[in-house]
Each structure stands twice: as structure tokens, then as C-alpha cells.
């Protein structure tokens, strides 16, 4: 297979047979897929794709004004082992439908498989959408990756405690998104991946190129609908009768995990409903991999520490949750205490009154005093 490399001294892009490429040639350009030159691989295979910075800039210039369908046609030819990573948002669904049409143009070409990260905290509407997508596009394989060692929410919480998404958001992102995606890249030998990011979504996405390289992960990332607006995406969905998440009819525009997604108000940004009230705009898969280095280096002992920490937090939560019950118990017992105290006071008053009456009787009857003295 031919690979593109850049000569440092001449800044020229040349093509050579992959078997003749050496380390210095590869270091001069961007590489994709796993190789012994990428950070997370120990294999000796050469990268499937190697792009120089000037070449990437050139490609982005050419693709900028192209229709997404044409961008996808180009990517299917340009990048081997091309996959689509999706959470079945609107942009991902549009990409999926466009790819299905392109596939019909050349049925013998390789399909672009889907990668879905099941965090175990998706809305039930999202899981229902996955089933509808499979029915609509039966020839498109869906590769589902879950958190390592957990098939259910209960199993995940047994490992790391409840509400990890609140107690340690960075660790949560690593466990349910970052690590599973890296595992998908490794197992499927992904060289390039299609994403659903658009510039109109704002924040860090406001200036994304159509083609970019994640050097840490050794992956070429493509944003085929980067130039489209929410309206363009939504119109395509309706015009082409593409299945979509039922939550979009209830005020949602961007759907993630149920615990961190809410509807957006009129005039709010498309992703305003994600992590509302937090300084967070991404789930982790589009952040730098080095940001999660501490978790990547974690061993079973550290996992045990996390479990212990989770157990301690649960105990604290149980203590806090029992406080209202204790207060309620005290309130319920208070009338009984008051009643008992009142009865005792009444009894003491009666005794005092009897003593006073006895004293008065004795003083009024001298013979009684003599009798007592006797």
C-alpha cells in the first residue's frame, strides 16, 4: 500500500512503497492507525495512512466547499479501515443515511461500520433508536463497546460506586467513553473515523476542520458535516425520513447520558442542554488522551481504591440520608416525652398538695400533734 510522507528538508510530499518507509520518514508526517510509532501500540506494522501537515491543509481547502456526500465519497476511497463513531445524534444519523446511499452507488465497496459507545446511562429512547437504525440499515454492522468489566449499570456501580458521574467526572469519562473508544480503535484496527461534530455547535467545535489528526491516538478524524447548521441537519432528517431520537420532539437538541442531558430553551445553543451549569462541553472522546493518562495507567489496586472510595462515599450518603429520619424520630418522640414529664410534674404537685393538707390538718388538731409526739 502506498503511504504519503513528507521530507523535512524539502517539505515535499512523496509516495513510496510502505515496505521501504523508515522511522525518519514516518516521523516527518502524520500517521493514522496503530503502529510501532503511535503512542499506544507495540506492534511492528506500518501505519495505514500517513499525511503531512501541508497535505492535510490542502485537503481541507479542497473539501471546505464540497457537499458532505462528496466528502464522504472521497473519504471512502482515501481512508482504509474507515469507521463511524456515533451516539445516534442528528448529525451522525445524517452521515449514516448519506453513507447508505453512497453504498448503493457501489455495492461492492466496503461498508462503513458503526461504533456505538454504550455508557450504560443512555436514555431508553436512545436504545430504542439503535434498534430502529438496525432495522432501517440492516447491512451496516453496529459495534457496541461498553465499560470494561461491566455489562449493566449495576455491575458498573458495584465496581466504582453509585453516581460516579457526580463524584469523579474525569474518571467517569475515562471509564465509559475514552477507554472503550480506544479499545474499539485497537480491536477494529481503525485508521480513520467519521464524527458528528459541527461548527455551529459552538465552544471547542466552533473552528474544527473537516480533516484533523489525533496524534495521541494515531487516528485521522473526519467531520463531514462540519459546515452544516442545525437547521440543515434537521431538514435532511425530515426530508429523507431518517429515524431519529424521540427526545428531539420534547425540546432536546443534543442527547447524551440521561443524568447530564436536559431540554434546551428557545434561543439557547444547540448543546446548552449538555452538562448544564458546568464548565464542561465535551464528554472526553474529543479531549486529548494525555488528559486521562493517570487513569490509563491505573491497575487493579487503583481500581480497588476507587471501589473503597465509592464505598466510603456511600456510607457518608447513608449517614446523611439517615439524619432526616433521626430528626423525624425525635419529633415523633417529643410529645411522648412532654406527656411523661407532665405526668411527673402533676404527680409531684399532687404529693406536695397532700403534704400541705396533712400539715394544715395537724395544726388545726392539737391532739393529733400530741399523738404524733407520743
Steps between C-alpha positions, in 0.01 A plus 500: 500500500628846419542745786550875490804638681665839520873564466606746770774666297294564186146513647391299198237228517601176334363149472699185559432134547413443866758225533777751428397765752733552793453662841629844395258518208201416717599746772481782248129459437169419670416134529176321567407153622707306749872459435821476696525877456164580654480552879285204599625219278774241532454341157749534216247569223528817297219757517221465246500874434775759537425866426724806508371825647506682165304213347234518772473876451462445126228238551307728735516785250360274228230344719380823664241585236408146402166339582522247786401222260807577289719521809379155603562359152857632517557359850377155402767490231776680688494329838522122556333361811262796516237486776231729636483575872149604598262545792216519246462876517356687202833562327605139538167383363534726195851366440370146532221556249735667251741208527217255432421686176866507399521127568220439249708680237770237543363195684833320479682767700572450867227621735577753770421321827366682805662528842254566783625559853239369742569692821219302670336836580335582169131591485265214417404701191862476382505121535168484313655711224791256466249224427319714242828590330590133473165432335539790257864421411530122541824477302690737728668319793477675839794430732397569860766564762415522870710593805768239563374230736139618511197392299239677712467817707491288814831333414662836429378642831622191683846576364514877545211598727179682421487834318862494386393763247459737796782388728775484234403629156845452348519138612144445381586633153801272485310188605188538284633687195875547459623149582221319309566713190873431513417131538278524193780664302741225602270202447357622169835639379341834417707738288244778454171582669201713403359726772180699538652830610396827335629855535152636571502303826740759638759483780804291403319386186469851357815479290546130429643405158345231285806277533718497810747258655492378857872439539470351849257235383650463153163558332381721215175669606256623239213743559306469170216731606720759671355784292133410543258671739246336729224601258673334206547180698143503632356571155694207350363268770142599421535507122661156488286342772807405704421344842593730789487516878147558633645742758553757226123547489510590872740792488832318487752587227809309612454172687758329720470320834172549685670642811670784310254589224204736514273678250611837362300820510415723207810690392747278688795334329445155355716334767382720789317201644820301547665525846284801584654721767846349452812627326495190286434478126642160398456146633867407469540328165591830335736610780871421488580145603779621731234667712401152616853360536456440873201275431667328205780395734258373764543144626266267694627644828398847393164365392462353848580842642223645289261236627604571859454870443159430353403288801612773738292752310199268514540474877513878524190524284322245718594701810371818341185328381434362850521844662150607391362171631667557837360852514157365412532238772590768755203710394269199531640414842484857630125496587551175690785657698294811573207282607722299734651815645155651550378189681802514730445868575131436574594213731751717688243780531245255638752373755584854608132582532440190715792596724363853538154367585651262759694786660193721515294218655767439764518869598122522523483196734741531801410154625635364177830676572512353852420162356778534245746612768400207718 
